[in-house]
PDB file of C-alpha atoms and ligand atoms in Angstrom:
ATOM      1  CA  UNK A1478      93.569  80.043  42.560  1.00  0.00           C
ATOM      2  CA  UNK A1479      95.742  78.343  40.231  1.00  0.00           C
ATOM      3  CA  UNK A1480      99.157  77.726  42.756  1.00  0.00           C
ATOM      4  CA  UNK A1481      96.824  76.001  45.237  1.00  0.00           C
ATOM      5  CA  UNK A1482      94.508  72.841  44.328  1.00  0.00           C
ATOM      6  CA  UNK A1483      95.543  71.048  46.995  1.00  0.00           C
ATOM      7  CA  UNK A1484      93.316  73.119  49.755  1.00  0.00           C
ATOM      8  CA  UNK A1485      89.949  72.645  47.705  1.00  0.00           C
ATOM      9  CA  UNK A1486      88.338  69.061  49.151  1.00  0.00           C
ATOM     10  CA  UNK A1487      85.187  66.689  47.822  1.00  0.00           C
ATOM     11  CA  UNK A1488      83.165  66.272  50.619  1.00  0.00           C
ATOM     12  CA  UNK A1489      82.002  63.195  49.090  1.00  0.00           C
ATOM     13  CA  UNK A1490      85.004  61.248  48.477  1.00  0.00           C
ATOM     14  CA  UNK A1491      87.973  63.378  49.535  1.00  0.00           C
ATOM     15  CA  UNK A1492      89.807  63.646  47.090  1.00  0.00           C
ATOM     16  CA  UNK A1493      91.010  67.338  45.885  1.00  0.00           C
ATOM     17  CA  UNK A1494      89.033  69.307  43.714  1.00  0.00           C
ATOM     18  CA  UNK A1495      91.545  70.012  40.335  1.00  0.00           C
ATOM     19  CA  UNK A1496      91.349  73.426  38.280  1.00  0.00           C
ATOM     20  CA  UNK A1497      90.298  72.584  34.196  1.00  0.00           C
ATOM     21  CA  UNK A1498      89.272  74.858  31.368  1.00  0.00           C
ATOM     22  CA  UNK A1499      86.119  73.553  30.041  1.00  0.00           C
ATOM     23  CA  UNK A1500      84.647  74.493  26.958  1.00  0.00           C
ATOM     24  CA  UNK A1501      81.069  74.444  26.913  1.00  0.00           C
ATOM     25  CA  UNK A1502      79.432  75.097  23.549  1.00  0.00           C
ATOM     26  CA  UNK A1503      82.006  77.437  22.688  1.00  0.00           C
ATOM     27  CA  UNK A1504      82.114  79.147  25.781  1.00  0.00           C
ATOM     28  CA  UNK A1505      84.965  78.767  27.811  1.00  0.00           C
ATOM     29  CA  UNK A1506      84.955  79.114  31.585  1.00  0.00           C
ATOM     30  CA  UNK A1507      87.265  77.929  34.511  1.00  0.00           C
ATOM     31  CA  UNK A1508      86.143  75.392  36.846  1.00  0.00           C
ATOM     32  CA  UNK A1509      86.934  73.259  40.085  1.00  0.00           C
ATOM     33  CA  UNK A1510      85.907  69.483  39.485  1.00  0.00           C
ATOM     34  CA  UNK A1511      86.908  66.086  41.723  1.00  0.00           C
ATOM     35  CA  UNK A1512      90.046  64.410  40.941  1.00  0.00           C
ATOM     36  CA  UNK A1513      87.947  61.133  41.081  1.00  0.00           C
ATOM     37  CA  UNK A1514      85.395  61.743  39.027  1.00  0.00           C
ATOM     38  CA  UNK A1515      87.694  63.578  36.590  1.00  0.00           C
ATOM     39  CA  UNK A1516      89.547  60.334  36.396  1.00  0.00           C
ATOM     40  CA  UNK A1517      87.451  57.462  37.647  1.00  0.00           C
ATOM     41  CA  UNK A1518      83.634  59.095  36.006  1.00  0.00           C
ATOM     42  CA  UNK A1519      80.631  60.210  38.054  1.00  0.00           C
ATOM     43  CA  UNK A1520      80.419  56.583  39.257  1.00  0.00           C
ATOM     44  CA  UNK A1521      83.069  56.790  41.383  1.00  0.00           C
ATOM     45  CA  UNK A1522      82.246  60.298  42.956  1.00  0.00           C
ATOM     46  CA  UNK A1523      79.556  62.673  41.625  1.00  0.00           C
ATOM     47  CA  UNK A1524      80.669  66.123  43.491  1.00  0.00           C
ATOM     48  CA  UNK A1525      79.200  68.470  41.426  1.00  0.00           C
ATOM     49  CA  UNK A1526      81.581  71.176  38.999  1.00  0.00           C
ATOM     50  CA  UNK A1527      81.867  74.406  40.631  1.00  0.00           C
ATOM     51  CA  UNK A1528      82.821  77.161  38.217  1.00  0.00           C
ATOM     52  CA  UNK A1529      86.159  79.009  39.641  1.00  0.00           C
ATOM     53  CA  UNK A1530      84.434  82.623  39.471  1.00  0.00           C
ATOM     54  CA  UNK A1531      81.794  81.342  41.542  1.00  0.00           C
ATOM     55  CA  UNK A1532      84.241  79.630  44.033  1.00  0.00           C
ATOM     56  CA  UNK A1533      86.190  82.693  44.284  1.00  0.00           C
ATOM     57  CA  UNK A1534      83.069  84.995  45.045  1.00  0.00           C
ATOM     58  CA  UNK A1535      82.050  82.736  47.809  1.00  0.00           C
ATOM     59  CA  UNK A1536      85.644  82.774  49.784  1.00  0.00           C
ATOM     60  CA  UNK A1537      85.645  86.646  49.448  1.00  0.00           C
ATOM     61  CA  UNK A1538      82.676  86.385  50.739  1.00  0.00           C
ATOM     62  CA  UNK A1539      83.812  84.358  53.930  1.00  0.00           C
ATOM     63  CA  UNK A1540      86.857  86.560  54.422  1.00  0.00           C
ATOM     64  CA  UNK A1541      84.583  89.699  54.340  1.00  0.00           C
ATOM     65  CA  UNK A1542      82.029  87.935  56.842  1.00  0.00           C
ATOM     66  CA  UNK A1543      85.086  87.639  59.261  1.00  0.00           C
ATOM     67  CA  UNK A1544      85.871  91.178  58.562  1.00  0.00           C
ATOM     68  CA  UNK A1545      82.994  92.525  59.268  1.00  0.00           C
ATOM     69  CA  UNK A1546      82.410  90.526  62.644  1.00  0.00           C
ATOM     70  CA  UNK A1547      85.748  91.249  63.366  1.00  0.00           C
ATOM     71  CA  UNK A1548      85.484  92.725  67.122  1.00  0.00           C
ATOM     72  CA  UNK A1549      83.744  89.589  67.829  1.00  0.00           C
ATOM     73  CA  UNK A1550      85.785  87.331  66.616  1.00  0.00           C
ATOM     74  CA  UNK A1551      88.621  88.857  68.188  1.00  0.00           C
ATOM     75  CA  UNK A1552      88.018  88.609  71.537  1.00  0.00           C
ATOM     76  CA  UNK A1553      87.217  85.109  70.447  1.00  0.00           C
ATOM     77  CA  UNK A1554      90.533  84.842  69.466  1.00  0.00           C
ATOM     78  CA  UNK A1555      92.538  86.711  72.065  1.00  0.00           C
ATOM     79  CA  UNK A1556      90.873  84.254  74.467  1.00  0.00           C
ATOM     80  CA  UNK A1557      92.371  81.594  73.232  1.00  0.00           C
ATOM     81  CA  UNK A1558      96.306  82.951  72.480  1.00  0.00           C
ATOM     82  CA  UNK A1559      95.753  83.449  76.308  1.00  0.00           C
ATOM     83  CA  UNK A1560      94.872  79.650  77.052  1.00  0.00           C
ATOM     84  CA  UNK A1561      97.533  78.742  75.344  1.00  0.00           C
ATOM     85  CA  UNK A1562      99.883  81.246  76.741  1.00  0.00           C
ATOM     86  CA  UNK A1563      99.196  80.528  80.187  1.00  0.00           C
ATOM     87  CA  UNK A1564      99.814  76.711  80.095  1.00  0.00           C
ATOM     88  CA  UNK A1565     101.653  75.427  83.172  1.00  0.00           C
ATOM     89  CA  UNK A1566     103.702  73.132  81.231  1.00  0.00           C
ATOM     90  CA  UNK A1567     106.894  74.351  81.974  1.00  0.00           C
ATOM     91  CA  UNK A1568     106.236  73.192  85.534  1.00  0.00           C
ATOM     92  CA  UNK A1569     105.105  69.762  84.850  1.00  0.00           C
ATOM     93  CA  UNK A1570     108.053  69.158  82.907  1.00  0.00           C
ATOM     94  CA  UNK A1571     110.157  70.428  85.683  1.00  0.00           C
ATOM     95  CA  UNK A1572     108.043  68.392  88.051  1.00  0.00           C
ATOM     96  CA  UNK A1573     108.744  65.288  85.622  1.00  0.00           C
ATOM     97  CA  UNK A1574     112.551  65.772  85.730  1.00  0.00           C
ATOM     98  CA  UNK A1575     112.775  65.804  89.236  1.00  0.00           C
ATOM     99  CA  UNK A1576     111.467  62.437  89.681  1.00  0.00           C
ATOM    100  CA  UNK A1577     113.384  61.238  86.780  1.00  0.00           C
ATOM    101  CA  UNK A1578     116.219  61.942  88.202  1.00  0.00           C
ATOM    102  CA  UNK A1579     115.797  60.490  91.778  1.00  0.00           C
ATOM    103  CA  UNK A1580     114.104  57.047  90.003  1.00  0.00           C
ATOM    104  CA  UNK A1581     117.315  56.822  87.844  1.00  0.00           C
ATOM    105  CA  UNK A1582     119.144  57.732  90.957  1.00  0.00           C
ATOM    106  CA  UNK A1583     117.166  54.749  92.820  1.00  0.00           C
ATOM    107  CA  UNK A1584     117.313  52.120  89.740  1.00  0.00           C
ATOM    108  CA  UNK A1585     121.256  52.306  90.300  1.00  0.00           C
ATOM    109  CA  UNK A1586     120.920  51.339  93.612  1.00  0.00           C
ATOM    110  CA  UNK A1587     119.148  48.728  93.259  1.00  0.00           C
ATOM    111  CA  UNK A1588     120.964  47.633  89.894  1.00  0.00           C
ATOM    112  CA  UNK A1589     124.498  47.899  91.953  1.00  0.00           C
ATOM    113  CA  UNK A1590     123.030  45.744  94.374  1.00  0.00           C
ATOM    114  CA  UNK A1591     122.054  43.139  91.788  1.00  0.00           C
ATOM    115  CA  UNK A1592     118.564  43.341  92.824  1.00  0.00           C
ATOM    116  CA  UNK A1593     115.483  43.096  90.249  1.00  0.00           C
ATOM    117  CA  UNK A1594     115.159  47.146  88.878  1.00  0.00           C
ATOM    118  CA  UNK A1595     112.125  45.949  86.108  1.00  0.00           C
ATOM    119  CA  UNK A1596     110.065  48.275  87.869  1.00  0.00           C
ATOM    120  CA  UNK A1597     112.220  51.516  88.010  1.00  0.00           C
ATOM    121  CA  UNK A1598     113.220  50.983  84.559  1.00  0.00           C
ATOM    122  CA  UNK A1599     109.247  50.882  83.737  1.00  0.00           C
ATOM    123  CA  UNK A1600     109.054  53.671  85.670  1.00  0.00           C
ATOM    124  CA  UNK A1601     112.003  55.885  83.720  1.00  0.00           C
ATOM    125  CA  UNK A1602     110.526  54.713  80.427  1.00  0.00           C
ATOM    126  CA  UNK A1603     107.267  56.089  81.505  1.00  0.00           C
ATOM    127  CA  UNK A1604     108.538  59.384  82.392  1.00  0.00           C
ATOM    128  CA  UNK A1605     110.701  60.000  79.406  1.00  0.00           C
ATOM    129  CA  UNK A1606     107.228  59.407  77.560  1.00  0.00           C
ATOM    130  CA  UNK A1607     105.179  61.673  79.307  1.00  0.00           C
ATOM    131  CA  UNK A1608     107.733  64.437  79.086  1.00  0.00           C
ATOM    132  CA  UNK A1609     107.869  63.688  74.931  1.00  0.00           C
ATOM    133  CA  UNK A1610     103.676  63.857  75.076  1.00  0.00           C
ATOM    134  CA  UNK A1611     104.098  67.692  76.922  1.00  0.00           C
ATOM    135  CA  UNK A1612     106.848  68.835  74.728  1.00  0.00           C
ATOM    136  CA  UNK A1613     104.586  67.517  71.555  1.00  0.00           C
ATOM    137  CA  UNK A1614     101.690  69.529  73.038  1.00  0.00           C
ATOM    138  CA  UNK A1615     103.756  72.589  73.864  1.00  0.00           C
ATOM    139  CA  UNK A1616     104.893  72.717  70.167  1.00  0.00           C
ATOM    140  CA  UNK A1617     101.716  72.474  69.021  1.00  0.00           C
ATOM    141  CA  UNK A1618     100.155  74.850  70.963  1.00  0.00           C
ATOM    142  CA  UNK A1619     102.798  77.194  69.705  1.00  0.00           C
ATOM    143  CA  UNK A1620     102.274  76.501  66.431  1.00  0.00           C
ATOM    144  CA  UNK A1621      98.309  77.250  66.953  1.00  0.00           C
ATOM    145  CA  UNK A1622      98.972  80.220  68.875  1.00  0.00           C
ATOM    146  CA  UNK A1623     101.337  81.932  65.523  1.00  0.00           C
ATOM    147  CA  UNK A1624      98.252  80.879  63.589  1.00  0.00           C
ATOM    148  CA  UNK A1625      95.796  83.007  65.606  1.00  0.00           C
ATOM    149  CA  UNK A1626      98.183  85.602  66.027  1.00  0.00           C
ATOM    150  CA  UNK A1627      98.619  85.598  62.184  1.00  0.00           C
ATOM    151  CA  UNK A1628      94.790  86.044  62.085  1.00  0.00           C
ATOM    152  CA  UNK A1629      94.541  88.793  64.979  1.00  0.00           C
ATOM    153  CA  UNK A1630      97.209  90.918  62.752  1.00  0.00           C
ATOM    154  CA  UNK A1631      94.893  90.310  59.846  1.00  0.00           C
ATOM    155  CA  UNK A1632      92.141  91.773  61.562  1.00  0.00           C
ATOM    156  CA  UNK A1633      93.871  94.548  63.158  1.00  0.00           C
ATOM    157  CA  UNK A1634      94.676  95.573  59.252  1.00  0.00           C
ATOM    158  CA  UNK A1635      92.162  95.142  57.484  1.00  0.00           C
ATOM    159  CA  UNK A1636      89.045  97.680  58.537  1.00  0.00           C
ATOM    160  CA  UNK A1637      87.935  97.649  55.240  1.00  0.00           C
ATOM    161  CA  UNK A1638      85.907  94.547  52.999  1.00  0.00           C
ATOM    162  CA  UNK A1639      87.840  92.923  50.503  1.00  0.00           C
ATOM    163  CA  UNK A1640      86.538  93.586  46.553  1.00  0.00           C
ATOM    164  CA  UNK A1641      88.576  90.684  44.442  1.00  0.00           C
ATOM    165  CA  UNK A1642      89.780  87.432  44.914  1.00  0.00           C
ATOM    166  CA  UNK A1643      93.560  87.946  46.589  1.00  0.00           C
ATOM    167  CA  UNK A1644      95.370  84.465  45.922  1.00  0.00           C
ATOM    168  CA  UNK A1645      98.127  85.413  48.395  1.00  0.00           C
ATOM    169  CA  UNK A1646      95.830  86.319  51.223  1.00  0.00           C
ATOM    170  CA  UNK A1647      93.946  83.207  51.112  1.00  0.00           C
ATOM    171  CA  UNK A1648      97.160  81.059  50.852  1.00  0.00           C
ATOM    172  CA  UNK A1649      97.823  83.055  54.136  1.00  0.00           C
ATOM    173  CA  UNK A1650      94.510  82.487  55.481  1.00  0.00           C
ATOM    174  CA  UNK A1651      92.765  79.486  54.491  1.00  0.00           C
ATOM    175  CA  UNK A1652      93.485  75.993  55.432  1.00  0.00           C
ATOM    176  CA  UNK A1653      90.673  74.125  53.647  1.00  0.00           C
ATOM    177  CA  UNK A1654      87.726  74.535  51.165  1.00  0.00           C
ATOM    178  CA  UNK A1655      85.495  71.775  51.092  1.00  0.00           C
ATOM    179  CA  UNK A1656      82.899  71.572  48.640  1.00  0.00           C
ATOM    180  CA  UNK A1657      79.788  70.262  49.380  1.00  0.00           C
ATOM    181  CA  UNK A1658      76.240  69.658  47.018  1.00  0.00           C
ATOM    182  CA  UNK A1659      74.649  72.837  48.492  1.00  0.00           C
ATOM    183  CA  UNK A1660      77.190  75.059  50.279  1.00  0.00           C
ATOM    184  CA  UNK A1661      81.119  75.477  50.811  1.00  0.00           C
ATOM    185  CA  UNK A1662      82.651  74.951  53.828  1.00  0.00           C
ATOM    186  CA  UNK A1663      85.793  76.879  54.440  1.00  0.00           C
ATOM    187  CA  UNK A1664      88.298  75.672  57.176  1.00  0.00           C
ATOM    188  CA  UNK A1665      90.973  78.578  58.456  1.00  0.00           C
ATOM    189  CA  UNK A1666      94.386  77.822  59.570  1.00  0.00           C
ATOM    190  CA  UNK A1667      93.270  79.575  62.690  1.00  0.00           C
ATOM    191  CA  UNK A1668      91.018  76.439  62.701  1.00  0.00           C
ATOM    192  CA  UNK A1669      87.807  78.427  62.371  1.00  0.00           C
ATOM    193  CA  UNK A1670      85.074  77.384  59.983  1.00  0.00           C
ATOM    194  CA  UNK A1671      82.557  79.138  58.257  1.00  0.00           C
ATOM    195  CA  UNK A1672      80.206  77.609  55.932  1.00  0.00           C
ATOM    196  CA  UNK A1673      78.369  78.868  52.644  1.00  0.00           C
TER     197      UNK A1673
HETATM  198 ZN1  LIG B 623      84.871  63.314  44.901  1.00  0.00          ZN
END
């Protein structure tokens, strides 16, 4: 886990969780502790230590939950790449730039014949925004969509559970790992959460 502190979270205060060798009577171990109270004291934040082996265990743990729920979850998941595939945005936005068009069309008109165009000119601005807002949504629906795809392929490959800790797959897979006093909560990319 060493490339990636940035996904592990305090639940208490926010901050990231940092990786630090501790020495503990002359044993020396791994652990996860809060950037805050690392820095600022257990006054600041007191999110307890968690000890990396134990951190690891617990997202192989998640990964192999998934995997072994896996017909479930993807039906789940093909469910929603079909949502998002069958948007109708491309016809709003064609919709949109229709009536662009004839308002522009219109606010010339009226602008020629030195006439008050406030209105139209509202009206263009308004357009031009809601076309932005679809395009914004589109993109991000795409970009949702590759995630669950990226997920569904997982699935697909991987009939079998997991045995160690595989720092590349959960770059891949996980968003998020939020530690909490009693359990772990770990957020996918996919946007799924499963807690511990
Ligand atoms: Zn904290």
């Amino acid at each position: 886990m060493r490339a990636i502190p940035s996904i592990v979270y305090c639940s208490k205060c926010g901050d990231i969780y940092r990786r630090i060798a501790w020495n503990n009577r002359g044993k020396k171990y791994t652990v996860w502790r809060c950037c805050t109270r690392v820095t600022h004291g257990p006054d600041a934040c007191h999110a307890r230590t968690i000890k990396e082996e134990d951190l690891q265990e617990a997202v192989v743990e998640v990964i192999n939950q998934l995997i072994s729920e896996s017909s479930e979850l993807k039906e789940i998941i093909k469910e929603n790449i079909e949502k998002v595939i069958t948007g109708d945005e491309s016809g709003q936005i064609e919709e949109i730039d229709k009536e662009m068009l004839k308002v522009q069309e219109e606010l010339l008109k009226v602008a020629n014949a030195k006439k008050d165009y406030t209105e139209l000119a509202d009206r263009v601005e308004e357009l031009r925004n809601e076309k932005e807002k679809i395009l914004l949504d589109l993109a991000e629906e795409k970009n949702e969509q590759s995630r669950l795809i990226e997920l569904e392929e997982f699935l697909d490959n991987q009939e079998l559970e997991i045995e160690n800790y595989d720092e590349e797959l959960v770059r891949k897979l996980v968003d998020k790992i939020v530690v909490y006093e009693e359990k772990l909560k770990v957020i996918f990319k996919s946007g799924l959460e499963v807690e511990i």
